[in-house]
Amino acid sequence: MSATRSLVTGVGGYLPAEIVTNDDLAQTVDTSDAWIQERTGIRQRRRAAKDEATSDLAVEAARRALAAAGRTPADLDLIIVATTTPDLTFPATAAIVQRKLGAPVGVAFDVQAVCSGFVYALAVADGFVARGQSRCALVIGAEIMTRLLDYQDRTTCVLFGDGAGAFVLEPGAGQGTKADRGLLATALRCDGTKQDLLYVDGGPSTSGAVGHLRMAGQQVFRHAVVNIAEAVRAAADAAGVDMAEVDWFIPHQANQRILQGVAHRLGIEESRVVSTVAEHANTSAASIPLALDAAMADGRIGPGALLILEAMGGGLTWGAATLRL
Ligand SMILES: CC(C)(COP(=O)(O)OP(=O)(O)OC[C@H]1O[C@@H](n2cnc3c(N)ncnc32)[C@H](O)[C@@H]1OP(=O)(O)O)[C@@H](O)C(=O)NCCC(=O)NCCS
């Protein structure tokens, strides 16, 4: 049965220039490089410059993804930005990105599912592409998480970094089988009863302030390993894909121990898991496209590869996508 698939025709990433090491953080908060590396695998993270906004990071990643796809901003009819750190309460960061890219009038909006945002945004964009409502879509994950951190709280301020990653999606004809290129299936979840485990303690209709990130780390950790594995299996089953066929696993980069725990539960060897957490830390919605960009840039992943993307974040939200490049 023929099917319109959303093909990923370009991938791009952007990291701000400033590197913040664990030792840098240990100058101002009671922590150490050894503790952070042992518990999380993180060695460093990037921090956006004072005059950089989330849309600036998004635009850089978008330009690189468009170049990889052989497209220009003039081709775009849909821009979705997954972010939890928008430039402004409104308009959507996607509208700002559209203006900065010089893209024509089209559809542009943000998706807010925190660290799961990129997987959610891909699923939403796929709906537009599959229904013939988009010929060239940009899906961006962009975050300046360092502006949500409480630098007095060592349990959270060491975990996050800034960055952006983007996919260009275009329609392609498929047969409706797992041999097709493009997005094959997604599985999305949210359990709002667990919102107190990971949240920001501010917002326009409550405190009127931006607020700081708060987290019950151990509980989030336990939830992540069990539930991500379930969503990954659901996204693989929906595509008719067996875990042994998956070439590469592209997880959200929160913690090396979570990556390993999920992969172990699914029977995926570490050699098939892309990990950038050591260099990027947790860049929330940006982490999946940044990880794929890194693995494509060094030649590990290329056209035809069968991938599973997964993430978990505040909400709690989580989800997975099966994708053939
Ligand atoms: C946050 C996390 C790294 C903490 O690791 P942990 O092994 O669970 O550590 P604990 O919370 O049990 O804390 C152990 C001790 O380390 C201390 N500690 C916490 N952060 C520290 C830091 N940055 N440096 C040094 N010590 C730290 C704690 O205060 C605690 O001390 P105590 O025993 O004297 O009370 C871990 O729980 C985690 O990664 N959770 C998931 C977080 C995540 O990825 N969230 C985002 C999902 S999108």
mmCIF file with all atom_site columns, N, CA and C in Angstrom, residues 121-184:
data_model
loop_
_atom_site.group_PDB
_atom_site.id
_atom_site.type_symbol
_atom_site.label_atom_id
_atom_site.label_alt_id
_atom_site.label_comp_id
_atom_site.label_asym_id
_atom_site.label_entity_id
_atom_site.label_seq_id
_atom_site.pdbx_PDB_ins_code
_atom_site.Cartn_x
_atom_site.Cartn_y
_atom_site.Cartn_z
_atom_site.occupancy
_atom_site.B_iso_or_equiv
_atom_site.pdbx_formal_charge
_atom_site.auth_seq_id
_atom_site.auth_comp_id
_atom_site.auth_asym_id
_atom_site.auth_atom_id
_atom_site.pdbx_PDB_model_num
ATOM 1   N N  . ALA A 1 121 ? 7.451  17.155 18.109 1.00 0.00 ? 121 ALA A N  1
ATOM 2   C CA . ALA A 1 121 ? 7.405  18.047 16.944 1.00 0.00 ? 121 ALA A CA 1
ATOM 3   C C  . ALA A 1 121 ? 7.529  17.263 15.636 1.00 0.00 ? 121 ALA A C  1
ATOM 4   N N  . LEU A 1 122 ? 8.339  16.227 15.645 1.00 0.00 ? 122 LEU A N  1
ATOM 5   C CA . LEU A 1 122 ? 8.458  15.381 14.446 1.00 0.00 ? 122 LEU A CA 1
ATOM 6   C C  . LEU A 1 122 ? 7.122  14.737 14.109 1.00 0.00 ? 122 LEU A C  1
ATOM 7   N N  . ALA A 1 123 ? 6.439  14.236 15.141 1.00 0.00 ? 123 ALA A N  1
ATOM 8   C CA . ALA A 1 123 ? 5.140  13.583 14.927 1.00 0.00 ? 123 ALA A CA 1
ATOM 9   C C  . ALA A 1 123 ? 4.131  14.581 14.370 1.00 0.00 ? 123 ALA A C  1
ATOM 10  N N  . VAL A 1 124 ? 4.148  15.815 14.877 1.00 0.00 ? 124 VAL A N  1
ATOM 11  C CA . VAL A 1 124 ? 3.218  16.845 14.401 1.00 0.00 ? 124 VAL A CA 1
ATOM 12  C C  . VAL A 1 124 ? 3.532  17.208 12.954 1.00 0.00 ? 124 VAL A C  1
ATOM 13  N N  . ALA A 1 125 ? 4.815  17.424 12.656 1.00 0.00 ? 125 ALA A N  1
ATOM 14  C CA . ALA A 1 125 ? 5.212  17.789 11.291 1.00 0.00 ? 125 ALA A CA 1
ATOM 15  C C  . ALA A 1 125 ? 4.856  16.673 10.311 1.00 0.00 ? 125 ALA A C  1
ATOM 16  N N  . ASP A 1 126 ? 5.013  15.434 10.754 1.00 0.00 ? 126 ASP A N  1
ATOM 17  C CA . ASP A 1 126 ? 4.691  14.289 9.897  1.00 0.00 ? 126 ASP A CA 1
ATOM 18  C C  . ASP A 1 126 ? 3.222  14.330 9.471  1.00 0.00 ? 126 ASP A C  1
ATOM 19  N N  . GLY A 1 127 ? 2.352  14.787 10.377 1.00 0.00 ? 127 GLY A N  1
ATOM 20  C CA . GLY A 1 127 ? 0.931  14.905 10.031 1.00 0.00 ? 127 GLY A CA 1
ATOM 21  C C  . GLY A 1 127 ? 0.727  15.872 8.866  1.00 0.00 ? 127 GLY A C  1
ATOM 22  N N  . PHE A 1 128 ? 1.408  17.005 8.902  1.00 0.00 ? 128 PHE A N  1
ATOM 23  C CA . PHE A 1 128 ? 1.297  17.994 7.813  1.00 0.00 ? 128 PHE A CA 1
ATOM 24  C C  . PHE A 1 128 ? 1.831  17.412 6.504  1.00 0.00 ? 128 PHE A C  1
ATOM 25  N N  . VAL A 1 129 ? 2.989  16.770 6.584  1.00 0.00 ? 129 VAL A N  1
ATOM 26  C CA . VAL A 1 129 ? 3.620  16.240 5.366  1.00 0.00 ? 129 VAL A CA 1
ATOM 27  C C  . VAL A 1 129 ? 2.765  15.116 4.776  1.00 0.00 ? 129 VAL A C  1
ATOM 28  N N  . ALA A 1 130 ? 2.311  14.201 5.619  1.00 0.00 ? 130 ALA A N  1
ATOM 29  C CA . ALA A 1 130 ? 1.554  13.032 5.136  1.00 0.00 ? 130 ALA A CA 1
ATOM 30  C C  . ALA A 1 130 ? 0.230  13.447 4.491  1.00 0.00 ? 130 ALA A C  1
ATOM 31  N N  . ARG A 1 131 ? -0.353 14.576 4.971  1.00 0.00 ? 131 ARG A N  1
ATOM 32  C CA . ARG A 1 131 ? -1.629 15.040 4.404  1.00 0.00 ? 131 ARG A CA 1
ATOM 33  C C  . ARG A 1 131 ? -1.437 16.007 3.239  1.00 0.00 ? 131 ARG A C  1
ATOM 34  N N  . GLY A 1 132 ? -0.231 16.160 2.790  1.00 0.00 ? 132 GLY A N  1
ATOM 35  C CA . GLY A 1 132 ? 0.017  17.040 1.648  1.00 0.00 ? 132 GLY A CA 1
ATOM 36  C C  . GLY A 1 132 ? -0.048 18.514 2.008  1.00 0.00 ? 132 GLY A C  1
ATOM 37  N N  . GLN A 1 133 ? 0.021  18.841 3.321  1.00 0.00 ? 133 GLN A N  1
ATOM 38  C CA . GLN A 1 133 ? -0.078 20.245 3.733  1.00 0.00 ? 133 GLN A CA 1
ATOM 39  C C  . GLN A 1 133 ? 1.286  20.908 3.853  1.00 0.00 ? 133 GLN A C  1
ATOM 40  N N  . SER A 1 134 ? 2.361  20.144 3.677  1.00 0.00 ? 134 SER A N  1
ATOM 41  C CA . SER A 1 134 ? 3.702  20.737 3.690  1.00 0.00 ? 134 SER A CA 1
ATOM 42  C C  . SER A 1 134 ? 4.572  20.018 2.669  1.00 0.00 ? 134 SER A C  1
ATOM 43  N N  . ARG A 1 135 ? 5.276  20.819 1.863  1.00 0.00 ? 135 ARG A N  1
ATOM 44  C CA . ARG A 1 135 ? 6.228  20.262 0.890  1.00 0.00 ? 135 ARG A CA 1
ATOM 45  C C  . ARG A 1 135 ? 7.656  20.371 1.421  1.00 0.00 ? 135 ARG A C  1
ATOM 46  N N  . CYS A 1 136 ? 7.870  21.270 2.367  1.00 0.00 ? 136 CYS A N  1
ATOM 47  C CA . CYS A 1 136 ? 9.214  21.444 2.915  1.00 0.00 ? 136 CYS A CA 1
ATOM 48  C C  . CYS A 1 136 ? 9.094  22.007 4.330  1.00 0.00 ? 136 CYS A C  1
ATOM 49  N N  . ALA A 1 137 ? 9.364  21.162 5.299  1.00 0.00 ? 137 ALA A N  1
ATOM 50  C CA . ALA A 1 137 ? 9.155  21.538 6.707  1.00 0.00 ? 137 ALA A CA 1
ATOM 51  C C  . ALA A 1 137 ? 10.484 21.565 7.446  1.00 0.00 ? 137 ALA A C  1
ATOM 52  N N  . LEU A 1 138 ? 10.545 22.481 8.394  1.00 0.00 ? 138 LEU A N  1
ATOM 53  C CA . LEU A 1 138 ? 11.725 22.572 9.257  1.00 0.00 ? 138 LEU A CA 1
ATOM 54  C C  . LEU A 1 138 ? 11.270 22.225 10.671 1.00 0.00 ? 138 LEU A C  1
ATOM 55  N N  . VAL A 1 139 ? 11.908 21.235 11.259 1.00 0.00 ? 139 VAL A N  1
ATOM 56  C CA . VAL A 1 139 ? 11.625 20.875 12.655 1.00 0.00 ? 139 VAL A CA 1
ATOM 57  C C  . VAL A 1 139 ? 12.897 21.144 13.436 1.00 0.00 ? 139 VAL A C  1
ATOM 58  N N  . ILE A 1 140 ? 12.786 22.019 14.422 1.00 0.00 ? 140 ILE A N  1
ATOM 59  C CA . ILE A 1 140 ? 13.973 22.467 15.162 1.00 0.00 ? 140 ILE A CA 1
ATOM 60  C C  . ILE A 1 140 ? 13.773 22.175 16.655 1.00 0.00 ? 140 ILE A C  1
ATOM 61  N N  . GLY A 1 141 ? 14.825 21.707 17.292 1.00 0.00 ? 141 GLY A N  1
ATOM 62  C CA . GLY A 1 141 ? 14.865 21.663 18.760 1.00 0.00 ? 141 GLY A CA 1
ATOM 63  C C  . GLY A 1 141 ? 15.907 22.674 19.191 1.00 0.00 ? 141 GLY A C  1
ATOM 64  N N  . ALA A 1 142 ? 15.528 23.665 19.987 1.00 0.00 ? 142 ALA A N  1
ATOM 65  C CA . ALA A 1 142 ? 16.479 24.729 20.350 1.00 0.00 ? 142 ALA A CA 1
ATOM 66  C C  . ALA A 1 142 ? 16.251 25.134 21.794 1.00 0.00 ? 142 ALA A C  1
ATOM 67  N N  . GLU A 1 143 ? 17.349 25.243 22.543 1.00 0.00 ? 143 GLU A N  1
ATOM 68  C CA . GLU A 1 143 ? 17.190 25.527 23.973 1.00 0.00 ? 143 GLU A CA 1
ATOM 69  C C  . GLU A 1 143 ? 18.362 26.334 24.519 1.00 0.00 ? 143 GLU A C  1
ATOM 70  N N  . ILE A 1 144 ? 18.023 27.247 25.429 1.00 0.00 ? 144 ILE A N  1
ATOM 71  C CA . ILE A 1 144 ? 19.051 27.861 26.285 1.00 0.00 ? 144 ILE A CA 1
ATOM 72  C C  . ILE A 1 144 ? 18.677 27.491 27.726 1.00 0.00 ? 144 ILE A C  1
ATOM 73  N N  . MET A 1 145 ? 18.956 26.241 28.058 1.00 0.00 ? 145 MET A N  1
ATOM 74  C CA . MET A 1 145 ? 18.570 25.710 29.376 1.00 0.00 ? 145 MET A CA 1
ATOM 75  C C  . MET A 1 145 ? 19.328 26.404 30.507 1.00 0.00 ? 145 MET A C  1
ATOM 76  N N  . THR A 1 146 ? 20.542 26.922 30.195 1.00 0.00 ? 146 THR A N  1
ATOM 77  C CA . THR A 1 146 ? 21.352 27.505 31.276 1.00 0.00 ? 146 THR A CA 1
ATOM 78  C C  . THR A 1 146 ? 20.659 28.714 31.911 1.00 0.00 ? 146 THR A C  1
ATOM 79  N N  . ARG A 1 147 ? 19.661 29.294 31.200 1.00 0.00 ? 147 ARG A N  1
ATOM 80  C CA . ARG A 1 147 ? 18.950 30.451 31.779 1.00 0.00 ? 147 ARG A CA 1
ATOM 81  C C  . ARG A 1 147 ? 17.802 30.037 32.693 1.00 0.00 ? 147 ARG A C  1
ATOM 82  N N  . LEU A 1 148 ? 17.545 28.727 32.790 1.00 0.00 ? 148 LEU A N  1
ATOM 83  C CA . LEU A 1 148 ? 16.498 28.247 33.705 1.00 0.00 ? 148 LEU A CA 1
ATOM 84  C C  . LEU A 1 148 ? 17.094 27.659 34.974 1.00 0.00 ? 148 LEU A C  1
ATOM 85  N N  . LEU A 1 149 ? 18.424 27.645 35.051 1.00 0.00 ? 149 LEU A N  1
ATOM 86  C CA . LEU A 1 149 ? 19.066 26.916 36.153 1.00 0.00 ? 149 LEU A CA 1
ATOM 87  C C  . LEU A 1 149 ? 19.267 27.790 37.381 1.00 0.00 ? 149 LEU A C  1
ATOM 88  N N  . ASP A 1 150 ? 19.138 27.131 38.536 1.00 0.00 ? 150 ASP A N  1
ATOM 89  C CA . ASP A 1 150 ? 19.452 27.758 39.816 1.00 0.00 ? 150 ASP A CA 1
ATOM 90  C C  . ASP A 1 150 ? 20.881 27.333 40.151 1.00 0.00 ? 150 ASP A C  1
ATOM 91  N N  . TYR A 1 151 ? 21.819 28.262 40.038 1.00 0.00 ? 151 TYR A N  1
ATOM 92  C CA . TYR A 1 151 ? 23.233 27.909 40.233 1.00 0.00 ? 151 TYR A CA 1
ATOM 93  C C  . TYR A 1 151 ? 23.610 27.742 41.710 1.00 0.00 ? 151 TYR A C  1
ATOM 94  N N  . GLN A 1 152 ? 22.607 27.790 42.615 1.00 0.00 ? 152 GLN A N  1
ATOM 95  C CA . GLN A 1 152 ? 22.819 27.392 44.010 1.00 0.00 ? 152 GLN A CA 1
ATOM 96  C C  . GLN A 1 152 ? 22.487 25.900 44.183 1.00 0.00 ? 152 GLN A C  1
ATOM 97  N N  . ASP A 1 153 ? 21.822 25.302 43.215 1.00 0.00 ? 153 ASP A N  1
ATOM 98  C CA . ASP A 1 153 ? 21.325 23.926 43.350 1.00 0.00 ? 153 ASP A CA 1
ATOM 99  C C  . ASP A 1 153 ? 22.223 22.977 42.561 1.00 0.00 ? 153 ASP A C  1
ATOM 100 N N  . ARG A 1 154 ? 23.139 22.319 43.277 1.00 0.00 ? 154 ARG A N  1
ATOM 101 C CA . ARG A 1 154 ? 24.119 21.476 42.580 1.00 0.00 ? 154 ARG A CA 1
ATOM 102 C C  . ARG A 1 154 ? 23.492 20.230 41.965 1.00 0.00 ? 154 ARG A C  1
ATOM 103 N N  . THR A 1 155 ? 22.279 19.864 42.425 1.00 0.00 ? 155 THR A N  1
ATOM 104 C CA . THR A 1 155 ? 21.662 18.640 41.891 1.00 0.00 ? 155 THR A CA 1
ATOM 105 C C  . THR A 1 155 ? 21.106 18.849 40.481 1.00 0.00 ? 155 THR A C  1
ATOM 106 N N  . THR A 1 156 ? 20.945 20.109 40.059 1.00 0.00 ? 156 THR A N  1
ATOM 107 C CA . THR A 1 156 ? 20.422 20.358 38.705 1.00 0.00 ? 156 THR A CA 1
ATOM 108 C C  . THR A 1 156 ? 21.359 21.200 37.824 1.00 0.00 ? 156 THR A C  1
ATOM 109 N N  . CYS A 1 157 ? 22.104 22.130 38.423 1.00 0.00 ? 157 CYS A N  1
ATOM 110 C CA . CYS A 1 157 ? 22.818 23.100 37.571 1.00 0.00 ? 157 CYS A CA 1
ATOM 111 C C  . CYS A 1 157 ? 23.970 22.480 36.795 1.00 0.00 ? 157 CYS A C  1
ATOM 112 N N  . VAL A 1 158 ? 24.379 21.263 37.172 1.00 0.00 ? 158 VAL A N  1
ATOM 113 C CA . VAL A 1 158 ? 25.494 20.621 36.461 1.00 0.00 ? 158 VAL A CA 1
ATOM 114 C C  . VAL A 1 158 ? 25.032 19.823 35.239 1.00 0.00 ? 158 VAL A C  1
ATOM 115 N N  . LEU A 1 159 ? 23.714 19.677 35.084 1.00 0.00 ? 159 LEU A N  1
ATOM 116 C CA . LEU A 1 159 ? 23.217 18.680 34.123 1.00 0.00 ? 159 LEU A CA 1
ATOM 117 C C  . LEU A 1 159 ? 22.908 19.207 32.722 1.00 0.00 ? 159 LEU A C  1
ATOM 118 N N  . PHE A 1 160 ? 22.732 20.524 32.590 1.00 0.00 ? 160 PHE A N  1
ATOM 119 C CA . PHE A 1 160 ? 22.149 21.046 31.342 1.00 0.00 ? 160 PHE A CA 1
ATOM 120 C C  . PHE A 1 160 ? 23.104 21.948 30.561 1.00 0.00 ? 160 PHE A C  1
ATOM 121 N N  . GLY A 1 161 ? 22.827 22.060 29.252 1.00 0.00 ? 161 GLY A N  1
ATOM 122 C CA . GLY A 1 161 ? 23.602 22.937 28.375 1.00 0.00 ? 161 GLY A CA 1
ATOM 123 C C  . GLY A 1 161 ? 22.718 23.508 27.279 1.00 0.00 ? 161 GLY A C  1
ATOM 124 N N  . ASP A 1 162 ? 23.323 24.311 26.408 1.00 0.00 ? 162 ASP A N  1
ATOM 125 C CA . ASP A 1 162 ? 22.581 25.024 25.365 1.00 0.00 ? 162 ASP A CA 1
ATOM 126 C C  . ASP A 1 162 ? 22.951 24.485 23.977 1.00 0.00 ? 162 ASP A C  1
ATOM 127 N N  . GLY A 1 163 ? 22.007 24.592 23.040 1.00 0.00 ? 163 GLY A N  1
ATOM 128 C CA . GLY A 1 163 ? 22.293 24.166 21.665 1.00 0.00 ? 163 GLY A CA 1
ATOM 129 C C  . GLY A 1 163 ? 21.020 24.094 20.847 1.00 0.00 ? 163 GLY A C  1
ATOM 130 N N  . ALA A 1 164 ? 21.187 23.760 19.566 1.00 0.00 ? 164 ALA A N  1
ATOM 131 C CA . ALA A 1 164 ? 20.036 23.618 18.667 1.00 0.00 ? 164 ALA A CA 1
ATOM 132 C C  . ALA A 1 164 ? 20.357 22.604 17.587 1.00 0.00 ? 164 ALA A C  1
ATOM 133 N N  . GLY A 1 165 ? 19.320 21.884 17.154 1.00 0.00 ? 165 GLY A N  1
ATOM 134 C CA . GLY A 1 165 ? 19.463 20.936 16.053 1.00 0.00 ? 165 GLY A CA 1
ATOM 135 C C  . GLY A 1 165 ? 18.212 20.979 15.199 1.00 0.00 ? 165 GLY A C  1
ATOM 136 N N  . ALA A 1 166 ? 18.341 20.656 13.921 1.00 0.00 ? 166 ALA A N  1
ATOM 137 C CA . ALA A 1 166 ? 17.192 20.784 13.018 1.00 0.00 ? 166 ALA A CA 1
ATOM 138 C C  . ALA A 1 166 ? 17.168 19.684 11.968 1.00 0.00 ? 166 ALA A C  1
ATOM 139 N N  . PHE A 1 167 ? 15.941 19.318 11.564 1.00 0.00 ? 167 PHE A N  1
ATOM 140 C CA . PHE A 1 167 ? 15.720 18.410 10.431 1.00 0.00 ? 167 PHE A CA 1
ATOM 141 C C  . PHE A 1 167 ? 14.927 19.185 9.373  1.00 0.00 ? 167 PHE A C  1
ATOM 142 N N  . VAL A 1 168 ? 15.233 18.936 8.099  1.00 0.00 ? 168 VAL A N  1
ATOM 143 C CA . VAL A 1 168 ? 14.331 19.327 7.009  1.00 0.00 ? 168 VAL A CA 1
ATOM 144 C C  . VAL A 1 168 ? 13.558 18.074 6.619  1.00 0.00 ? 168 VAL A C  1
ATOM 145 N N  . LEU A 1 169 ? 12.233 18.201 6.570  1.00 0.00 ? 169 LEU A N  1
ATOM 146 C CA . LEU A 1 169 ? 11.375 17.075 6.161  1.00 0.00 ? 169 LEU A CA 1
ATOM 147 C C  . LEU A 1 169 ? 10.721 17.395 4.818  1.00 0.00 ? 169 LEU A C  1
ATOM 148 N N  . GLU A 1 170 ? 10.720 16.412 3.936  1.00 0.00 ? 170 GLU A N  1
ATOM 149 C CA . GLU A 1 170 ? 10.041 16.580 2.648  1.00 0.00 ? 170 GLU A CA 1
ATOM 150 C C  . GLU A 1 170 ? 9.300  15.285 2.323  1.00 0.00 ? 170 GLU A C  1
ATOM 151 N N  . PRO A 1 171 ? 8.171  15.385 1.586  1.00 0.00 ? 171 PRO A N  1
ATOM 152 C CA . PRO A 1 171 ? 7.419  14.162 1.286  1.00 0.00 ? 171 PRO A CA 1
ATOM 153 C C  . PRO A 1 171 ? 8.142  13.268 0.287  1.00 0.00 ? 171 PRO A C  1
ATOM 154 N N  . GLY A 1 172 ? 7.955  11.974 0.470  1.00 0.00 ? 172 GLY A N  1
ATOM 155 C CA . GLY A 1 172 ? 8.508  10.996 -0.473 1.00 0.00 ? 172 GLY A CA 1
ATOM 156 C C  . GLY A 1 172 ? 7.545  9.821  -0.572 1.00 0.00 ? 172 GLY A C  1
ATOM 157 N N  . ALA A 1 173 ? 7.504  9.183  -1.725 1.00 0.00 ? 173 ALA A N  1
ATOM 158 C CA . ALA A 1 173 ? 6.588  8.059  -1.923 1.00 0.00 ? 173 ALA A CA 1
ATOM 159 C C  . ALA A 1 173 ? 7.186  6.794  -1.315 1.00 0.00 ? 173 ALA A C  1
ATOM 160 N N  . GLY A 1 174 ? 6.385  6.119  -0.494 1.00 0.00 ? 174 GLY A N  1
ATOM 161 C CA . GLY A 1 174 ? 6.824  4.849  0.085  1.00 0.00 ? 174 GLY A CA 1
ATOM 162 C C  . GLY A 1 174 ? 5.807  3.763  -0.222 1.00 0.00 ? 174 GLY A C  1
ATOM 163 N N  . GLN A 1 175 ? 6.153  2.536  0.172  1.00 0.00 ? 175 GLN A N  1
ATOM 164 C CA . GLN A 1 175 ? 5.257  1.394  -0.050 1.00 0.00 ? 175 GLN A CA 1
ATOM 165 C C  . GLN A 1 175 ? 4.457  1.055  1.209  1.00 0.00 ? 175 GLN A C  1
ATOM 166 N N  . GLY A 1 176 ? 4.695  1.807  2.281  1.00 0.00 ? 176 GLY A N  1
ATOM 167 C CA . GLY A 1 176 ? 4.007  1.503  3.534  1.00 0.00 ? 176 GLY A CA 1
ATOM 168 C C  . GLY A 1 176 ? 4.660  0.359  4.286  1.00 0.00 ? 176 GLY A C  1
ATOM 169 N N  . THR A 1 177 ? 5.923  0.064  3.961  1.00 0.00 ? 177 THR A N  1
ATOM 170 C CA . THR A 1 177 ? 6.634  -1.014 4.661  1.00 0.00 ? 177 THR A CA 1
ATOM 171 C C  . THR A 1 177 ? 7.853  -0.438 5.394  1.00 0.00 ? 177 THR A C  1
ATOM 172 N N  . LYS A 1 178 ? 8.471  -1.312 6.204  1.00 0.00 ? 178 LYS A N  1
ATOM 173 C CA . LYS A 1 178 ? 9.632  -0.860 6.975  1.00 0.00 ? 178 LYS A CA 1
ATOM 174 C C  . LYS A 1 178 ? 10.859 -0.611 6.104  1.00 0.00 ? 178 LYS A C  1
ATOM 175 N N  . ALA A 1 179 ? 10.785 -1.014 4.837  1.00 0.00 ? 179 ALA A N  1
ATOM 176 C CA . ALA A 1 179 ? 11.900 -0.735 3.915  1.00 0.00 ? 179 ALA A CA 1
ATOM 177 C C  . ALA A 1 179 ? 11.864 0.704  3.419  1.00 0.00 ? 179 ALA A C  1
ATOM 178 N N  . ASP A 1 180 ? 10.730 1.398  3.624  1.00 0.00 ? 180 ASP A N  1
ATOM 179 C CA . ASP A 1 180 ? 10.615 2.796  3.183  1.00 0.00 ? 180 ASP A CA 1
ATOM 180 C C  . ASP A 1 180 ? 11.628 3.673  3.893  1.00 0.00 ? 180 ASP A C  1
ATOM 181 N N  . ARG A 1 181 ? 12.039 4.733  3.196  1.00 0.00 ? 181 ARG A N  1
ATOM 182 C CA . ARG A 1 181 ? 12.788 5.784  3.876  1.00 0.00 ? 181 ARG A CA 1
ATOM 183 C C  . ARG A 1 181 ? 11.785 6.749  4.498  1.00 0.00 ? 181 ARG A C  1
ATOM 184 N N  . GLY A 1 182 ? 12.217 7.433  5.569  1.00 0.00 ? 182 GLY A N  1
ATOM 185 C CA . GLY A 1 182 ? 11.365 8.433  6.212  1.00 0.00 ? 182 GLY A CA 1
ATOM 186 C C  . GLY A 1 182 ? 10.909 8.003  7.589  1.00 0.00 ? 182 GLY A C  1
ATOM 187 N N  . LEU A 1 183 ? 10.019 8.817  8.152  1.00 0.00 ? 183 LEU A N  1
ATOM 188 C CA . LEU A 1 183 ? 9.496  8.541  9.489  1.00 0.00 ? 183 LEU A CA 1
ATOM 189 C C  . LEU A 1 183 ? 8.512  7.379  9.384  1.00 0.00 ? 183 LEU A C  1
ATOM 190 N N  . LEU A 1 184 ? 8.780  6.295  10.105 1.00 0.00 ? 184 LEU A N  1
ATOM 191 C CA . LEU A 1 184 ? 7.951  5.091  9.971  1.00 0.00 ? 184 LEU A CA 1
ATOM 192 C C  . LEU A 1 184 ? 6.881  5.004  11.050 1.00 0.00 ? 184 LEU A C  1
#
